[in-house]
Every structure is written in C-alpha cells, then in structure tokens.
Amino acid sequence: MAAGLDGIFDIPAGRIAAVVTSLDMQAPPVIPPDPVGDWSIRRVAQPDLDWYRDLYARVGREWLWSLRLRMSDAELAAVIRAAGVEIYTLAHDGGDEGLLELDFRKTNECELALFGVTSKLIGTGAGRLLMNHALRRAWAQPLTRLWVHTCSFDHPRALTFYQRAGFRPYRRQIEIAPDPRLDGTLPREVAGHVPLLG
C-alpha cells in the first residue's frame, strides 16, 4: 500500500469523484437465452451527431454521463464514426432506448465502450438482450480480450450485471471530474444519488 493514501480526502469544489471498476473476459462466456420482449437491435452506421447526443443523454444522464456531451462536433464524429467503432441501438415502441458502442480499434481486443438502456427499460430484460448482442458480436471477432468499466455513479446493479455476463474485475481507480450539473451540461436535478455541492 502506498504511503499517505489511506484516509478521507476533500474533493475540490465543483468536482465529483467516483470509484471506477474495470472488468474483462478473455474467452467467450456462456450466453443465456435472449429474453422475450418488444425490442429490436440495429447497427447505426455513421451516426448523426444530434441523434447520438440525445440518446447518450437519455441513457446516461441519471448516471452523470457527460464526456461525449462536452465534445465538439469534430471530436465526437472522430470517435463514433471511426473505423473499428460500431454503434448499435435498441429500439422499443417506435423509439431508440438503448445504446451500445463496441470499440475494436486495438488489435485482438474490444472495449465495450458504452452500454445502457433508458430508465423505462431498466429491469425489463432489454439490457440482457443488448448484452447478449454485444457478447455475440464481440466474440465473433478474433479477440483475446473484451473489457468494460463501470463506476459508483452508475446504476447500483451495474457491477453485478457485468459480472453475471461473464466479466471479472481486475482494477479499481478513483476518477475526479467537473460536476456536469454545475456548468449546464446536464440538468441540476439529475443523479440524486450524487449530492450536488456548489
């Protein structure tokens, strides 16, 4: 243990801190049967930036997803339209309600870079369907590793969901970032589980 790292430390004003857990798998898992529901999954090639930002915000605002919302058009396009990056959506009741982003840009690896469904689909099985799709698509490639990270701002069942899917934790970190509710990136009333200070 590094000296001086034990204890409680103040977070600077206007910042938030989360515990980030990284997980991976190094072989294809056993994938359970797809749940039955009124959902469909489709790949979105060359995603429209406004469409992407809207879906990203609806899926992630309660969990303080903000990184992609802070990007310029050029920065965002460079990520989500890059060769080796695949964007999928889960459609339900005429609208897009889930977001999956797979990043194959590193040889023989895939990052499950973004994953989630909107609040109205949490607990319905839609997330399990989207995860099954992610696992099948990723392991259809010549991978040696699939990885993902989650944090203490995410849904309280996110970590166990990933572990049930076959991921195993291998690293824990602390992330400190500007609170996106203080600069208008996200509404002030979201993420009640993370107190708003300042």
PDB file of N, CA and C in Angstrom, residues 7-50:
ATOM      1  N   GLY A   7      -7.247   7.047   4.199  1.00  0.00           N
ATOM      2  CA  GLY A   7      -7.956   8.138   4.855  1.00  0.00           C
ATOM      3  C   GLY A   7      -9.031   8.732   3.980  1.00  0.00           C
ATOM      4  N   ILE A   8      -9.591   9.835   4.447  1.00  0.00           N
ATOM      5  CA  ILE A   8     -10.650  10.563   3.748  1.00  0.00           C
ATOM      6  C   ILE A   8     -10.066  11.876   3.269  1.00  0.00           C
ATOM      7  N   PHE A   9     -10.362  12.229   2.013  1.00  0.00           N
ATOM      8  CA  PHE A   9      -9.794  13.427   1.407  1.00  0.00           C
ATOM      9  C   PHE A   9     -10.910  14.297   0.842  1.00  0.00           C
ATOM     10  N   ASP A  10     -10.741  15.596   0.944  1.00  0.00           N
ATOM     11  CA  ASP A  10     -11.711  16.530   0.369  1.00  0.00           C
ATOM     12  C   ASP A  10     -11.629  16.491  -1.155  1.00  0.00           C
ATOM     13  N   ILE A  11     -12.797  16.572  -1.792  1.00  0.00           N
ATOM     14  CA  ILE A  11     -12.883  16.712  -3.242  1.00  0.00           C
ATOM     15  C   ILE A  11     -12.977  18.205  -3.541  1.00  0.00           C
ATOM     16  N   PRO A  12     -12.208  18.724  -4.483  1.00  0.00           N
ATOM     17  CA  PRO A  12     -12.255  20.166  -4.762  1.00  0.00           C
ATOM     18  C   PRO A  12     -13.669  20.630  -5.130  1.00  0.00           C
ATOM     19  N   ALA A  13     -13.958  21.857  -4.804  1.00  0.00           N
ATOM     20  CA  ALA A  13     -15.270  22.440  -5.112  1.00  0.00           C
ATOM     21  C   ALA A  13     -15.568  22.310  -6.601  1.00  0.00           C
ATOM     22  N   GLY A  14     -16.801  21.955  -6.903  1.00  0.00           N
ATOM     23  CA  GLY A  14     -17.229  21.841  -8.291  1.00  0.00           C
ATOM     24  C   GLY A  14     -16.856  20.532  -8.958  1.00  0.00           C
ATOM     25  N   ARG A  15     -16.243  19.621  -8.209  1.00  0.00           N
ATOM     26  CA  ARG A  15     -15.819  18.338  -8.779  1.00  0.00           C
ATOM     27  C   ARG A  15     -16.604  17.196  -8.139  1.00  0.00           C
ATOM     28  N   ILE A  16     -16.623  16.071  -8.818  1.00  0.00           N
ATOM     29  CA  ILE A  16     -17.221  14.850  -8.299  1.00  0.00           C
ATOM     30  C   ILE A  16     -16.185  13.740  -8.402  1.00  0.00           C
ATOM     31  N   ALA A  17     -16.312  12.743  -7.545  1.00  0.00           N
ATOM     32  CA  ALA A  17     -15.352  11.637  -7.542  1.00  0.00           C
ATOM     33  C   ALA A  17     -16.107  10.322  -7.528  1.00  0.00           C
ATOM     34  N   ALA A  18     -15.643   9.386  -8.324  1.00  0.00           N
ATOM     35  CA  ALA A  18     -16.271   8.069  -8.419  1.00  0.00           C
ATOM     36  C   ALA A  18     -15.206   6.991  -8.321  1.00  0.00           C
ATOM     37  N   VAL A  19     -15.610   5.839  -7.804  1.00  0.00           N
ATOM     38  CA  VAL A  19     -14.763   4.661  -7.845  1.00  0.00           C
ATOM     39  C   VAL A  19     -15.062   3.940  -9.155  1.00  0.00           C
ATOM     40  N   VAL A  20     -14.028   3.740  -9.972  1.00  0.00           N
ATOM     41  CA  VAL A  20     -14.163   3.099 -11.274  1.00  0.00           C
ATOM     42  C   VAL A  20     -13.636   1.674 -11.171  1.00  0.00           C
ATOM     43  N   THR A  21     -14.442   0.712 -11.615  1.00  0.00           N
ATOM     44  CA  THR A  21     -14.031  -0.686 -11.637  1.00  0.00           C
ATOM     45  C   THR A  21     -13.937  -1.135 -13.087  1.00  0.00           C
ATOM     46  N   SER A  22     -12.765  -1.641 -13.469  1.00  0.00           N
ATOM     47  CA  SER A  22     -12.578  -2.199 -14.808  1.00  0.00           C
ATOM     48  C   SER A  22     -12.711  -3.706 -14.726  1.00  0.00           C
ATOM     49  N   LEU A  23     -13.377  -4.281 -15.741  1.00  0.00           N
ATOM     50  CA  LEU A  23     -13.625  -5.720 -15.778  1.00  0.00           C
ATOM     51  C   LEU A  23     -13.278  -6.233 -17.163  1.00  0.00           C
ATOM     52  N   ASP A  24     -12.892  -7.501 -17.258  1.00  0.00           N
ATOM     53  CA  ASP A  24     -12.664  -8.082 -18.570  1.00  0.00           C
ATOM     54  C   ASP A  24     -13.002  -9.559 -18.595  1.00  0.00           C
ATOM     55  N   MET A  25     -12.978 -10.115 -19.799  1.00  0.00           N
ATOM     56  CA  MET A  25     -13.087 -11.556 -20.005  1.00  0.00           C
ATOM     57  C   MET A  25     -12.117 -11.898 -21.121  1.00  0.00           C
ATOM     58  N   GLN A  26     -11.531 -13.067 -21.035  1.00  0.00           N
ATOM     59  CA  GLN A  26     -10.507 -13.445 -22.002  1.00  0.00           C
ATOM     60  C   GLN A  26     -10.903 -14.660 -22.828  1.00  0.00           C
ATOM     61  N   ALA A  27     -12.154 -15.046 -22.730  1.00  0.00           N
ATOM     62  CA  ALA A  27     -12.707 -16.134 -23.539  1.00  0.00           C
ATOM     63  C   ALA A  27     -14.209 -15.919 -23.604  1.00  0.00           C
ATOM     64  N   PRO A  28     -14.868 -16.416 -24.646  1.00  0.00           N
ATOM     65  CA  PRO A  28     -16.318 -16.227 -24.754  1.00  0.00           C
ATOM     66  C   PRO A  28     -17.044 -16.882 -23.581  1.00  0.00           C
ATOM     67  N   PRO A  29     -18.027 -16.193 -23.011  1.00  0.00           N
ATOM     68  CA  PRO A  29     -18.804 -16.763 -21.922  1.00  0.00           C
ATOM     69  C   PRO A  29     -19.954 -17.608 -22.458  1.00  0.00           C
ATOM     70  N   VAL A  30     -20.616 -18.302 -21.570  1.00  0.00           N
ATOM     71  CA  VAL A  30     -21.881 -18.954 -21.917  1.00  0.00           C
ATOM     72  C   VAL A  30     -22.944 -17.860 -21.946  1.00  0.00           C
ATOM     73  N   ILE A  31     -23.595 -17.711 -23.075  1.00  0.00           N
ATOM     74  CA  ILE A  31     -24.595 -16.648 -23.233  1.00  0.00           C
ATOM     75  C   ILE A  31     -25.984 -17.240 -22.988  1.00  0.00           C
ATOM     76  N   PRO A  32     -26.734 -16.677 -22.056  1.00  0.00           N
ATOM     77  CA  PRO A  32     -28.068 -17.219 -21.778  1.00  0.00           C
ATOM     78  C   PRO A  32     -29.032 -16.936 -22.925  1.00  0.00           C
ATOM     79  N   PRO A  33     -30.168 -17.607 -22.937  1.00  0.00           N
ATOM     80  CA  PRO A  33     -31.167 -17.329 -23.986  1.00  0.00           C
ATOM     81  C   PRO A  33     -31.592 -15.866 -23.964  1.00  0.00           C
ATOM     82  N   ASP A  34     -31.915 -15.343 -25.145  1.00  0.00           N
ATOM     83  CA  ASP A  34     -32.394 -13.961 -25.215  1.00  0.00           C
ATOM     84  C   ASP A  34     -33.739 -13.840 -24.517  1.00  0.00           C
ATOM     85  N   PRO A  35     -33.919 -12.797 -23.708  1.00  0.00           N
ATOM     86  CA  PRO A  35     -35.245 -12.557 -23.133  1.00  0.00           C
ATOM     87  C   PRO A  35     -36.233 -12.154 -24.230  1.00  0.00           C
ATOM     88  N   VAL A  36     -37.480 -12.419 -23.977  1.00  0.00           N
ATOM     89  CA  VAL A  36     -38.535 -12.094 -24.949  1.00  0.00           C
ATOM     90  C   VAL A  36     -39.104 -10.726 -24.619  1.00  0.00           C
ATOM     91  N   GLY A  37     -39.195  -9.888 -25.617  1.00  0.00           N
ATOM     92  CA  GLY A  37     -39.762  -8.560 -25.414  1.00  0.00           C
ATOM     93  C   GLY A  37     -39.932  -7.854 -26.739  1.00  0.00           C
ATOM     94  N   ASP A  38     -40.592  -6.723 -26.695  1.00  0.00           N
ATOM     95  CA  ASP A  38     -40.868  -5.928 -27.888  1.00  0.00           C
ATOM     96  C   ASP A  38     -39.697  -4.992 -28.171  1.00  0.00           C
ATOM     97  N   TRP A  39     -38.534  -5.589 -28.462  1.00  0.00           N
ATOM     98  CA  TRP A  39     -37.327  -4.822 -28.710  1.00  0.00           C
ATOM     99  C   TRP A  39     -36.659  -5.317 -29.983  1.00  0.00           C
ATOM    100  N   SER A  40     -35.893  -4.455 -30.597  1.00  0.00           N
ATOM    101  CA  SER A  40     -35.064  -4.861 -31.731  1.00  0.00           C
ATOM    102  C   SER A  40     -33.753  -4.091 -31.650  1.00  0.00           C
ATOM    103  N   ILE A  41     -32.712  -4.675 -32.212  1.00  0.00           N
ATOM    104  CA  ILE A  41     -31.388  -4.058 -32.187  1.00  0.00           C
ATOM    105  C   ILE A  41     -30.948  -3.813 -33.617  1.00  0.00           C
ATOM    106  N   ARG A  42     -30.395  -2.644 -33.860  1.00  0.00           N
ATOM    107  CA  ARG A  42     -29.877  -2.365 -35.195  1.00  0.00           C
ATOM    108  C   ARG A  42     -28.567  -1.593 -35.083  1.00  0.00           C
ATOM    109  N   ARG A  43     -27.708  -1.824 -36.049  1.00  0.00           N
ATOM    110  CA  ARG A  43     -26.466  -1.061 -36.116  1.00  0.00           C
ATOM    111  C   ARG A  43     -26.748   0.282 -36.769  1.00  0.00           C
ATOM    112  N   VAL A  44     -26.106   1.316 -36.270  1.00  0.00           N
ATOM    113  CA  VAL A  44     -26.247   2.664 -36.821  1.00  0.00           C
ATOM    114  C   VAL A  44     -24.903   3.063 -37.400  1.00  0.00           C
ATOM    115  N   ALA A  45     -24.797   2.965 -38.716  1.00  0.00           N
ATOM    116  CA  ALA A  45     -23.557   3.342 -39.399  1.00  0.00           C
ATOM    117  C   ALA A  45     -23.521   4.864 -39.551  1.00  0.00           C
ATOM    118  N   GLN A  46     -22.368   5.455 -39.342  1.00  0.00           N
ATOM    119  CA  GLN A  46     -22.196   6.906 -39.462  1.00  0.00           C
ATOM    120  C   GLN A  46     -23.300   7.659 -38.696  1.00  0.00           C
ATOM    121  N   PRO A  47     -23.362   7.483 -37.386  1.00  0.00           N
ATOM    122  CA  PRO A  47     -24.456   8.078 -36.615  1.00  0.00           C
ATOM    123  C   PRO A  47     -24.512   9.600 -36.725  1.00  0.00           C
ATOM    124  N   ASP A  48     -25.731  10.105 -36.802  1.00  0.00           N
ATOM    125  CA  ASP A  48     -25.964  11.540 -36.762  1.00  0.00           C
ATOM    126  C   ASP A  48     -25.579  12.050 -35.372  1.00  0.00           C
ATOM    127  N   LEU A  49     -24.893  13.166 -35.289  1.00  0.00           N
ATOM    128  CA  LEU A  49     -24.376  13.640 -34.013  1.00  0.00           C
ATOM    129  C   LEU A  49     -25.490  14.050 -33.052  1.00  0.00           C
ATOM    130  N   ASP A  50     -26.535  14.715 -33.547  1.00  0.00           N
ATOM    131  CA  ASP A  50     -27.640  15.112 -32.674  1.00  0.00           C
ATOM    132  C   ASP A  50     -28.387  13.885 -32.156  1.00  0.00           C
TER     133      ASP A  50
END
